[in-house]
GROMACS .gro file of C-alpha atoms in nm:
model
  417
    1UNK     CA    1   5.529  18.429   8.163
    2UNK     CA    2   5.705  18.149   7.978
    3UNK     CA    3   5.681  17.787   8.096
    4UNK     CA    4   6.039  17.820   8.226
    5UNK     CA    5   5.936  18.122   8.435
    6UNK     CA    6   5.632  17.930   8.565
    7UNK     CA    7   5.857  17.644   8.673
    8UNK     CA    8   6.100  17.879   8.845
    9UNK     CA    9   5.822  18.068   9.024
   10UNK     CA   10   5.670  17.740   9.137
   11UNK     CA   11   5.990  17.654   9.327
   12UNK     CA   12   6.060  18.009   9.449
   13UNK     CA   13   5.702  18.036   9.578
   14UNK     CA   14   5.737  17.723   9.792
   15UNK     CA   15   6.073  17.846   9.923
   16UNK     CA   16   5.921  18.177  10.031
   17UNK     CA   17   5.645  17.994  10.220
   18UNK     CA   18   5.892  17.798  10.435
   19UNK     CA   19   6.006  17.910  10.784
   20UNK     CA   20   6.336  18.093  10.832
   21UNK     CA   21   6.531  17.803  10.979
   22UNK     CA   22   6.808  17.705  10.738
   23UNK     CA   23   6.769  18.011  10.516
   24UNK     CA   24   7.046  18.266  10.454
   25UNK     CA   25   7.083  18.533  10.722
   26UNK     CA   26   7.271  18.857  10.783
   27UNK     CA   27   7.609  18.833  10.958
   28UNK     CA   28   7.783  19.112  11.146
   29UNK     CA   29   7.674  19.473  11.201
   30UNK     CA   30   7.751  19.816  11.065
   31UNK     CA   31   8.043  19.824  10.826
   32UNK     CA   32   8.097  19.452  10.885
   33UNK     CA   33   7.746  19.355  10.776
   34UNK     CA   34   7.738  19.074  10.522
   35UNK     CA   35   7.452  18.886  10.361
   36UNK     CA   36   7.460  18.512  10.315
   37UNK     CA   37   7.374  18.387   9.966
   38UNK     CA   38   7.283  18.043   9.840
   39UNK     CA   39   7.157  17.846   9.541
   40UNK     CA   40   6.798  17.720   9.522
   41UNK     CA   41   6.696  17.412   9.321
   42UNK     CA   42   6.369  17.222   9.295
   43UNK     CA   43   6.198  16.938   9.114
   44UNK     CA   44   5.867  17.024   8.952
   45UNK     CA   45   5.607  16.788   8.807
   46UNK     CA   46   5.408  16.910   8.507
   47UNK     CA   47   5.067  16.745   8.513
   48UNK     CA   48   4.894  16.678   8.177
   49UNK     CA   49   4.613  16.931   8.216
   50UNK     CA   50   4.499  17.221   7.999
   51UNK     CA   51   4.660  17.455   8.084
   52UNK     CA   52   4.953  17.259   8.234
   53UNK     CA   53   4.966  17.244   8.613
   54UNK     CA   54   5.308  17.275   8.777
   55UNK     CA   55   5.369  17.122   9.119
   56UNK     CA   56   5.694  17.162   9.312
   57UNK     CA   57   5.752  16.832   9.493
   58UNK     CA   58   6.098  16.889   9.641
   59UNK     CA   59   6.351  17.166   9.681
   60UNK     CA   60   6.691  17.227   9.830
   61UNK     CA   61   6.938  17.504   9.895
   62UNK     CA   62   7.307  17.476   9.964
   63UNK     CA   63   7.664  17.540   9.854
   64UNK     CA   64   7.876  17.314  10.075
   65UNK     CA   65   8.016  16.963  10.066
   66UNK     CA   66   8.226  16.763  10.309
   67UNK     CA   67   8.597  16.740  10.240
   68UNK     CA   68   8.757  16.398  10.224
   69UNK     CA   69   8.879  16.424  10.585
   70UNK     CA   70   8.526  16.469  10.723
   71UNK     CA   71   8.343  16.200  10.524
   72UNK     CA   72   8.175  15.939  10.743
   73UNK     CA   73   8.151  15.562  10.698
   74UNK     CA   74   7.812  15.518  10.868
   75UNK     CA   75   7.599  15.676  10.595
   76UNK     CA   76   7.462  15.920  10.853
   77UNK     CA   77   7.580  16.243  10.689
   78UNK     CA   78   7.513  16.404  10.351
   79UNK     CA   79   7.851  16.443  10.183
   80UNK     CA   80   7.726  16.675   9.906
   81UNK     CA   81   7.496  16.958  10.017
   82UNK     CA   82   7.473  17.152   9.691
   83UNK     CA   83   7.118  17.261   9.614
   84UNK     CA   84   7.058  17.032   9.315
   85UNK     CA   85   7.174  16.728   9.514
   86UNK     CA   86   6.965  16.816   9.820
   87UNK     CA   87   6.657  16.865   9.600
   88UNK     CA   88   6.714  16.532   9.428
   89UNK     CA   89   6.746  16.346   9.761
   90UNK     CA   90   6.419  16.503   9.873
   91UNK     CA   91   6.267  16.387   9.545
   92UNK     CA   92   6.373  16.029   9.628
   93UNK     CA   93   6.179  16.046   9.955
   94UNK     CA   94   5.880  16.189   9.768
   95UNK     CA   95   5.888  15.903   9.515
   96UNK     CA   96   5.903  15.641   9.790
   97UNK     CA   97   5.605  15.802   9.961
   98UNK     CA   98   5.407  15.792   9.634
   99UNK     CA   99   5.484  15.423   9.593
  100UNK     CA  100   5.393  15.350   9.954
  101UNK     CA  101   5.061  15.531   9.912
  102UNK     CA  102   5.003  15.369   9.570
  103UNK     CA  103   4.918  15.711   9.427
  104UNK     CA  104   4.755  15.657   9.084
  105UNK     CA  105   4.772  16.029   9.000
  106UNK     CA  106   5.152  16.020   8.997
  107UNK     CA  107   5.238  15.656   8.923
  108UNK     CA  108   5.151  15.382   8.681
  109UNK     CA  109   5.097  15.101   8.930
  110UNK     CA  110   5.175  14.742   8.824
  111UNK     CA  111   4.882  14.502   8.827
  112UNK     CA  112   5.112  14.232   8.964
  113UNK     CA  113   5.393  14.368   9.175
  114UNK     CA  114   5.633  14.082   9.105
  115UNK     CA  115   5.599  14.114   8.727
  116UNK     CA  116   5.697  14.471   8.644
  117UNK     CA  117   5.807  14.783   8.832
  118UNK     CA  118   5.628  15.108   8.901
  119UNK     CA  119   5.670  15.403   8.665
  120UNK     CA  120   5.607  15.775   8.665
  121UNK     CA  121   5.259  15.814   8.518
  122UNK     CA  122   5.257  15.855   8.142
  123UNK     CA  123   5.208  16.217   8.039
  124UNK     CA  124   5.369  16.366   8.351
  125UNK     CA  125   5.685  16.566   8.284
  126UNK     CA  126   5.968  16.631   8.529
  127UNK     CA  127   6.153  16.962   8.541
  128UNK     CA  128   6.450  17.078   8.746
  129UNK     CA  129   6.493  17.445   8.831
  130UNK     CA  130   6.821  17.581   8.963
  131UNK     CA  131   6.875  17.947   9.047
  132UNK     CA  132   7.233  17.938   8.917
  133UNK     CA  133   7.403  17.742   8.644
  134UNK     CA  134   7.524  17.410   8.791
  135UNK     CA  135   7.879  17.406   8.919
  136UNK     CA  136   8.132  17.240   8.693
  137UNK     CA  137   8.124  17.234   8.315
  138UNK     CA  138   7.791  17.420   8.278
  139UNK     CA  139   7.932  17.735   8.440
  140UNK     CA  140   8.303  17.717   8.357
  141UNK     CA  141   8.282  17.939   8.047
  142UNK     CA  142   8.099  18.212   8.237
  143UNK     CA  143   8.369  18.199   8.505
  144UNK     CA  144   8.634  18.209   8.235
  145UNK     CA  145   8.479  18.522   8.087
  146UNK     CA  146   8.472  18.683   8.431
  147UNK     CA  147   8.837  18.598   8.479
  148UNK     CA  148   8.927  18.753   8.145
  149UNK     CA  149   8.727  19.068   8.221
  150UNK     CA  150   8.904  19.108   8.555
  151UNK     CA  151   9.240  19.066   8.388
  152UNK     CA  152   9.152  19.330   8.130
  153UNK     CA  153   9.028  19.572   8.397
  154UNK     CA  154   9.348  19.527   8.593
  155UNK     CA  155   9.553  19.559   8.271
  156UNK     CA  156   9.740  19.245   8.362
  157UNK     CA  157   9.652  19.038   8.056
  158UNK     CA  158   9.955  18.964   7.847
  159UNK     CA  159   9.972  19.055   7.480
  160UNK     CA  160   9.949  18.693   7.365
  161UNK     CA  161   9.621  18.648   7.558
  162UNK     CA  162   9.726  18.347   7.764
  163UNK     CA  163   9.490  18.212   8.027
  164UNK     CA  164   9.565  18.117   8.386
  165UNK     CA  165   9.702  17.778   8.284
  166UNK     CA  166   9.942  17.916   8.026
  167UNK     CA  167   9.742  17.795   7.727
  168UNK     CA  168   9.642  18.024   7.444
  169UNK     CA  169   9.262  18.059   7.425
  170UNK     CA  170   9.018  17.776   7.494
  171UNK     CA  171   9.088  17.416   7.404
  172UNK     CA  172   8.921  17.080   7.447
  173UNK     CA  173   9.080  16.822   7.675
  174UNK     CA  174   9.229  16.533   7.486
  175UNK     CA  175   9.098  16.179   7.530
  176UNK     CA  176   9.408  16.083   7.728
  177UNK     CA  177   9.356  16.375   7.965
  178UNK     CA  178   8.990  16.287   8.015
  179UNK     CA  179   9.088  15.931   8.101
  180UNK     CA  180   9.333  16.052   8.363
  181UNK     CA  181   9.122  16.214   8.632
  182UNK     CA  182   8.866  16.484   8.700
  183UNK     CA  183   8.986  16.844   8.725
  184UNK     CA  184   8.963  17.007   9.063
  185UNK     CA  185   8.710  17.289   9.080
  186UNK     CA  186   8.786  17.601   8.877
  187UNK     CA  187   9.131  17.487   8.763
  188UNK     CA  188   9.200  17.478   8.389
  189UNK     CA  189   8.933  17.723   8.272
  190UNK     CA  190   9.034  17.635   7.918
  191UNK     CA  191   8.908  17.277   7.946
  192UNK     CA  192   8.543  17.256   7.847
  193UNK     CA  193   8.347  16.931   7.860
  194UNK     CA  194   8.570  16.805   8.142
  195UNK     CA  195   8.473  16.628   8.464
  196UNK     CA  196   8.532  16.839   8.771
  197UNK     CA  197   8.546  16.787   9.147
  198UNK     CA  198   8.394  17.017   9.408
  199UNK     CA  199   8.464  17.267   9.549
  200UNK     CA  200   8.541  17.533   9.294
  201UNK     CA  201   8.779  17.738   9.507
  202UNK     CA  202   9.139  17.624   9.498
  203UNK     CA  203   9.203  17.733   9.858
  204UNK     CA  204   8.936  17.495   9.994
  205UNK     CA  205   9.001  17.144  10.119
  206UNK     CA  206   8.965  16.886   9.840
  207UNK     CA  207   8.660  16.660   9.819
  208UNK     CA  208   8.560  16.343   9.638
  209UNK     CA  209   8.230  16.493   9.515
  210UNK     CA  210   8.176  16.529   9.142
  211UNK     CA  211   8.036  16.861   9.020
  212UNK     CA  212   7.661  16.913   8.984
  213UNK     CA  213   7.707  16.936   8.605
  214UNK     CA  214   7.860  16.588   8.606
  215UNK     CA  215   7.597  16.437   8.834
  216UNK     CA  216   7.312  16.587   8.634
  217UNK     CA  217   7.467  16.454   8.313
  218UNK     CA  218   7.476  16.109   8.469
  219UNK     CA  219   7.106  16.141   8.557
  220UNK     CA  220   7.046  16.171   8.182
  221UNK     CA  221   7.159  15.809   8.151
  222UNK     CA  222   7.072  15.631   8.476
  223UNK     CA  223   6.776  15.849   8.582
  224UNK     CA  224   6.724  16.052   8.897
  225UNK     CA  225   6.568  15.764   9.094
  226UNK     CA  226   6.903  15.607   9.181
  227UNK     CA  227   7.008  15.244   9.203
  228UNK     CA  228   6.787  15.130   9.491
  229UNK     CA  229   6.461  15.267   9.358
  230UNK     CA  230   6.538  15.130   9.011
  231UNK     CA  231   6.477  14.786   9.162
  232UNK     CA  232   6.104  14.870   9.174
  233UNK     CA  233   6.070  15.187   8.963
  234UNK     CA  234   6.145  15.242   8.595
  235UNK     CA  235   6.401  15.514   8.520
  236UNK     CA  236   6.277  15.868   8.578
  237UNK     CA  237   6.431  16.128   8.347
  238UNK     CA  238   6.431  16.507   8.359
  239UNK     CA  239   6.241  16.665   8.068
  240UNK     CA  240   6.383  17.013   8.110
  241UNK     CA  241   6.632  17.207   8.320
  242UNK     CA  242   6.556  17.573   8.395
  243UNK     CA  243   6.852  17.792   8.490
  244UNK     CA  244   6.866  18.137   8.649
  245UNK     CA  245   7.199  18.318   8.701
  246UNK     CA  246   7.513  18.252   8.492
  247UNK     CA  247   7.300  18.095   8.220
  248UNK     CA  248   7.464  18.022   7.886
  249UNK     CA  249   7.256  17.788   7.674
  250UNK     CA  250   7.545  17.634   7.479
  251UNK     CA  251   7.746  17.564   7.796
  252UNK     CA  252   7.458  17.405   7.989
  253UNK     CA  253   7.350  17.203   7.685
  254UNK     CA  254   7.703  17.075   7.636
  255UNK     CA  255   7.746  16.987   8.003
  256UNK     CA  256   7.416  16.802   8.040
  257UNK     CA  257   7.350  16.665   7.691
  258UNK     CA  258   7.613  16.692   7.420
  259UNK     CA  259   7.901  16.521   7.599
  260UNK     CA  260   7.691  16.214   7.685
  261UNK     CA  261   7.736  15.910   7.459
  262UNK     CA  262   7.445  15.703   7.333
  263UNK     CA  263   7.394  15.374   7.514
  264UNK     CA  264   7.484  15.095   7.275
  265UNK     CA  265   7.475  14.763   7.459
  266UNK     CA  266   7.151  14.568   7.487
  267UNK     CA  267   7.211  14.518   7.860
  268UNK     CA  268   7.228  14.894   7.919
  269UNK     CA  269   6.900  14.961   7.740
  270UNK     CA  270   6.685  14.712   7.932
  271UNK     CA  271   6.410  14.821   8.174
  272UNK     CA  272   6.375  15.164   8.014
  273UNK     CA  273   6.733  15.289   8.049
  274UNK     CA  274   6.839  15.518   7.765
  275UNK     CA  275   7.031  15.833   7.684
  276UNK     CA  276   6.800  16.121   7.770
  277UNK     CA  277   6.836  16.470   7.621
  278UNK     CA  278   6.673  16.727   7.846
  279UNK     CA  279   6.562  17.067   7.721
  280UNK     CA  280   6.764  17.359   7.854
  281UNK     CA  281   6.597  17.694   7.921
  282UNK     CA  282   6.682  18.018   8.096
  283UNK     CA  283   6.447  18.215   8.318
  284UNK     CA  284   6.417  18.583   8.403
  285UNK     CA  285   6.267  18.498   8.744
  286UNK     CA  286   6.506  18.613   9.014
  287UNK     CA  287   6.583  18.431   9.338
  288UNK     CA  288   6.622  18.694   9.608
  289UNK     CA  289   6.904  18.516   9.794
  290UNK     CA  290   7.124  18.458   9.491
  291UNK     CA  291   7.472  18.604   9.479
  292UNK     CA  292   7.398  18.816   9.173
  293UNK     CA  293   7.079  18.968   9.314
  294UNK     CA  294   7.240  19.057   9.647
  295UNK     CA  295   7.548  19.204   9.478
  296UNK     CA  296   7.325  19.410   9.247
  297UNK     CA  297   7.174  19.559   9.563
  298UNK     CA  298   7.523  19.672   9.668
  299UNK     CA  299   7.554  19.418   9.949
  300UNK     CA  300   7.869  19.238  10.055
  301UNK     CA  301   7.806  18.865  10.043
  302UNK     CA  302   7.933  18.541  10.195
  303UNK     CA  303   7.828  18.183  10.127
  304UNK     CA  304   7.555  18.041  10.350
  305UNK     CA  305   7.664  17.772  10.596
  306UNK     CA  306   7.333  17.585  10.609
  307UNK     CA  307   7.148  17.382  10.348
  308UNK     CA  308   6.770  17.347  10.342
  309UNK     CA  309   6.552  17.058  10.227
  310UNK     CA  310   6.178  17.023  10.175
  311UNK     CA  311   5.961  16.772   9.992
  312UNK     CA  312   5.587  16.742   9.947
  313UNK     CA  313   5.444  16.538  10.230
  314UNK     CA  314   5.719  16.627  10.478
  315UNK     CA  315   5.625  16.749  10.824
  316UNK     CA  316   5.821  17.061  10.741
  317UNK     CA  317   6.149  17.180  10.596
  318UNK     CA  318   6.473  17.093  10.774
  319UNK     CA  319   6.820  17.244  10.779
  320UNK     CA  320   7.157  17.074  10.745
  321UNK     CA  321   7.496  17.199  10.857
  322UNK     CA  322   7.811  17.002  10.776
  323UNK     CA  323   7.593  16.730  10.625
  324UNK     CA  324   7.392  16.668  10.942
  325UNK     CA  325   7.062  16.790  11.078
  326UNK     CA  326   7.122  17.138  11.222
  327UNK     CA  327   7.190  17.117  11.594
  328UNK     CA  328   7.290  16.749  11.596
  329UNK     CA  329   7.630  16.621  11.694
  330UNK     CA  330   7.815  16.314  11.573
  331UNK     CA  331   8.075  16.099  11.742
  332UNK     CA  332   8.379  16.028  11.528
  333UNK     CA  333   8.359  15.652  11.584
  334UNK     CA  334   7.985  15.591  11.611
  335UNK     CA  335   7.674  15.635  11.398
  336UNK     CA  336   7.426  15.902  11.496
  337UNK     CA  337   7.108  15.776  11.666
  338UNK     CA  338   6.830  15.699  11.420
  339UNK     CA  339   6.616  15.975  11.571
  340UNK     CA  340   6.884  16.234  11.485
  341UNK     CA  341   6.940  16.130  11.124
  342UNK     CA  342   6.842  16.365  10.847
  343UNK     CA  343   6.584  16.202  10.620
  344UNK     CA  344   6.803  16.233  10.310
  345UNK     CA  345   7.130  16.077  10.425
  346UNK     CA  346   7.223  15.743  10.267
  347UNK     CA  347   7.144  15.546  10.580
  348UNK     CA  348   6.795  15.694  10.615
  349UNK     CA  349   6.716  15.646  10.245
  350UNK     CA  350   6.839  15.285  10.260
  351UNK     CA  351   6.629  15.216  10.570
  352UNK     CA  352   6.319  15.373  10.412
  353UNK     CA  353   6.365  15.167  10.096
  354UNK     CA  354   6.404  14.838  10.283
  355UNK     CA  355   6.090  14.916  10.484
  356UNK     CA  356   5.903  15.003  10.162
  357UNK     CA  357   5.997  14.668  10.007
  358UNK     CA  358   5.871  14.493  10.319
  359UNK     CA  359   5.539  14.682  10.310
  360UNK     CA  360   5.493  14.597   9.942
  361UNK     CA  361   5.549  14.229  10.030
  362UNK     CA  362   5.812  14.192   9.758
  363UNK     CA  363   5.944  13.878   9.923
  364UNK     CA  364   6.211  13.789   9.668
  365UNK     CA  365   6.365  14.138   9.681
  366UNK     CA  366   6.325  14.150  10.058
  367UNK     CA  367   6.527  13.830  10.088
  368UNK     CA  368   6.792  13.960   9.846
  369UNK     CA  369   6.837  14.276  10.055
  370UNK     CA  370   6.878  14.089  10.381
  371UNK     CA  371   7.212  14.160  10.553
  372UNK     CA  372   7.341  14.353  10.251
  373UNK     CA  373   7.560  14.657  10.283
  374UNK     CA  374   7.439  14.976  10.116
  375UNK     CA  375   7.686  14.923   9.828
  376UNK     CA  376   7.581  14.559   9.786
  377UNK     CA  377   7.214  14.656   9.779
  378UNK     CA  378   7.279  14.908   9.501
  379UNK     CA  379   7.464  14.644   9.300
  380UNK     CA  380   7.146  14.433   9.291
  381UNK     CA  381   7.016  14.685   9.035
  382UNK     CA  382   7.190  14.509   8.746
  383UNK     CA  383   7.048  14.712   8.457
  384UNK     CA  384   7.115  15.039   8.640
  385UNK     CA  385   7.475  14.934   8.699
  386UNK     CA  386   7.517  14.828   8.335
  387UNK     CA  387   7.398  15.169   8.212
  388UNK     CA  388   7.623  15.344   8.462
  389UNK     CA  389   7.919  15.125   8.365
  390UNK     CA  390   7.877  15.204   7.996
  391UNK     CA  391   7.860  15.578   8.066
  392UNK     CA  392   8.167  15.580   8.291
  393UNK     CA  393   8.369  15.373   8.045
  394UNK     CA  394   8.323  15.637   7.775
  395UNK     CA  395   8.607  15.878   7.708
  396UNK     CA  396   8.425  16.182   7.847
  397UNK     CA  397   8.338  16.018   8.180
  398UNK     CA  398   8.625  15.778   8.242
  399UNK     CA  399   8.777  16.009   8.502
  400UNK     CA  400   8.474  15.981   8.733
  401UNK     CA  401   8.569  15.977   9.102
  402UNK     CA  402   8.365  15.704   9.265
  403UNK     CA  403   8.282  15.714   9.634
  404UNK     CA  404   8.525  15.478   9.813
  405UNK     CA  405   8.353  15.158   9.925
  406UNK     CA  406   8.439  15.219  10.289
  407UNK     CA  407   8.175  15.494  10.296
  408UNK     CA  408   7.907  15.262  10.156
  409UNK     CA  409   7.984  14.943  10.350
  410UNK     CA  410   7.742  15.007  10.634
  411UNK     CA  411   7.444  14.781  10.705
  412UNK     CA  412   7.117  14.839  10.888
  413UNK     CA  413   7.175  14.558  11.136
  414UNK     CA  414   7.227  14.794  11.427
  415UNK     CA  415   6.879  14.938  11.372
  416UNK     CA  416   6.722  14.598  11.444
  417UNK     CA  417   6.864  14.586  11.797
   0.00000   0.00000   0.00000
């Protein structure tokens, strides 16, 4: 097998070992029987051994995200439950656990904590596997080809070969268009390299969530560790992305690498921030709950309602439905109890980070975080914010839809009572 296949099998193997809760199921009976499908994604560490050792440290499944009407201001729900995003949030928990345990096999640990941050150990590589090409720009050409094939089969394609938007052939969005706003879902198939909002289907309620292609491209500049962890951890970049279904190398490479500008300002390049270019590889390893595999078996499919998250060191995997732990309920005007929170919602991640800072006795940072809202705490990561600002001010990313501040203005004060 190729290294890409090894990485894919590493994630698929962990998935198969997990209990059924949160995994796709069969719905209906007889002629009405349908099989749920989902996307699987996972972060894999490649340890510098001979031969290389691959270790899956987090994974996620999922296809859903909350529409703008159902977003919550308490930080107690996961707004975006796509597989790549769930896996990345699990990876954040894993990283915090490694720092807490001062694991020298995974981290370069600072001799003096107040002098320099932690870093992923030199020689370790980070890979991201996803069973299907990320939603958004990475998969838009494949969807366009499917649309054209359907039109040809139905003999409805006009003689001048216009696409669904009335444009002839494919075209690039102009700079003025890119500066306007992100495209919603699968609209404007002809526009490659464009920012897109989830979900893909036009008949679904609109969301404020950027596509996985866009978020993964941003990780190539600011790292996967996020703003909070960048206060104590140097940027962590993905070395390679391994893709299963709908894979087109040129499309994925464009979406994740080629449309990203180089960081130019000195402020943006401090503390290890840079423009990363991840390798892009396909894999022949098949995920048994993918849409393509199930359809090839002649089964009628529907999207899975639940998302699944697991990370190394967790007590077990856990399922999410509508952005909350499966089985939990949430009051419209009140935060969920701490005991009911999923470990990867913003509130739980914020709380875990603040506790980690306290345990590391980083007194200056601990004081800076005191009484801060989640948004204010993220803004303390000055170099992270500078790199992000430079990316989002570029022509290709100027239409980024930022999460409204009202959804990040919560504090942890209530947890002290």
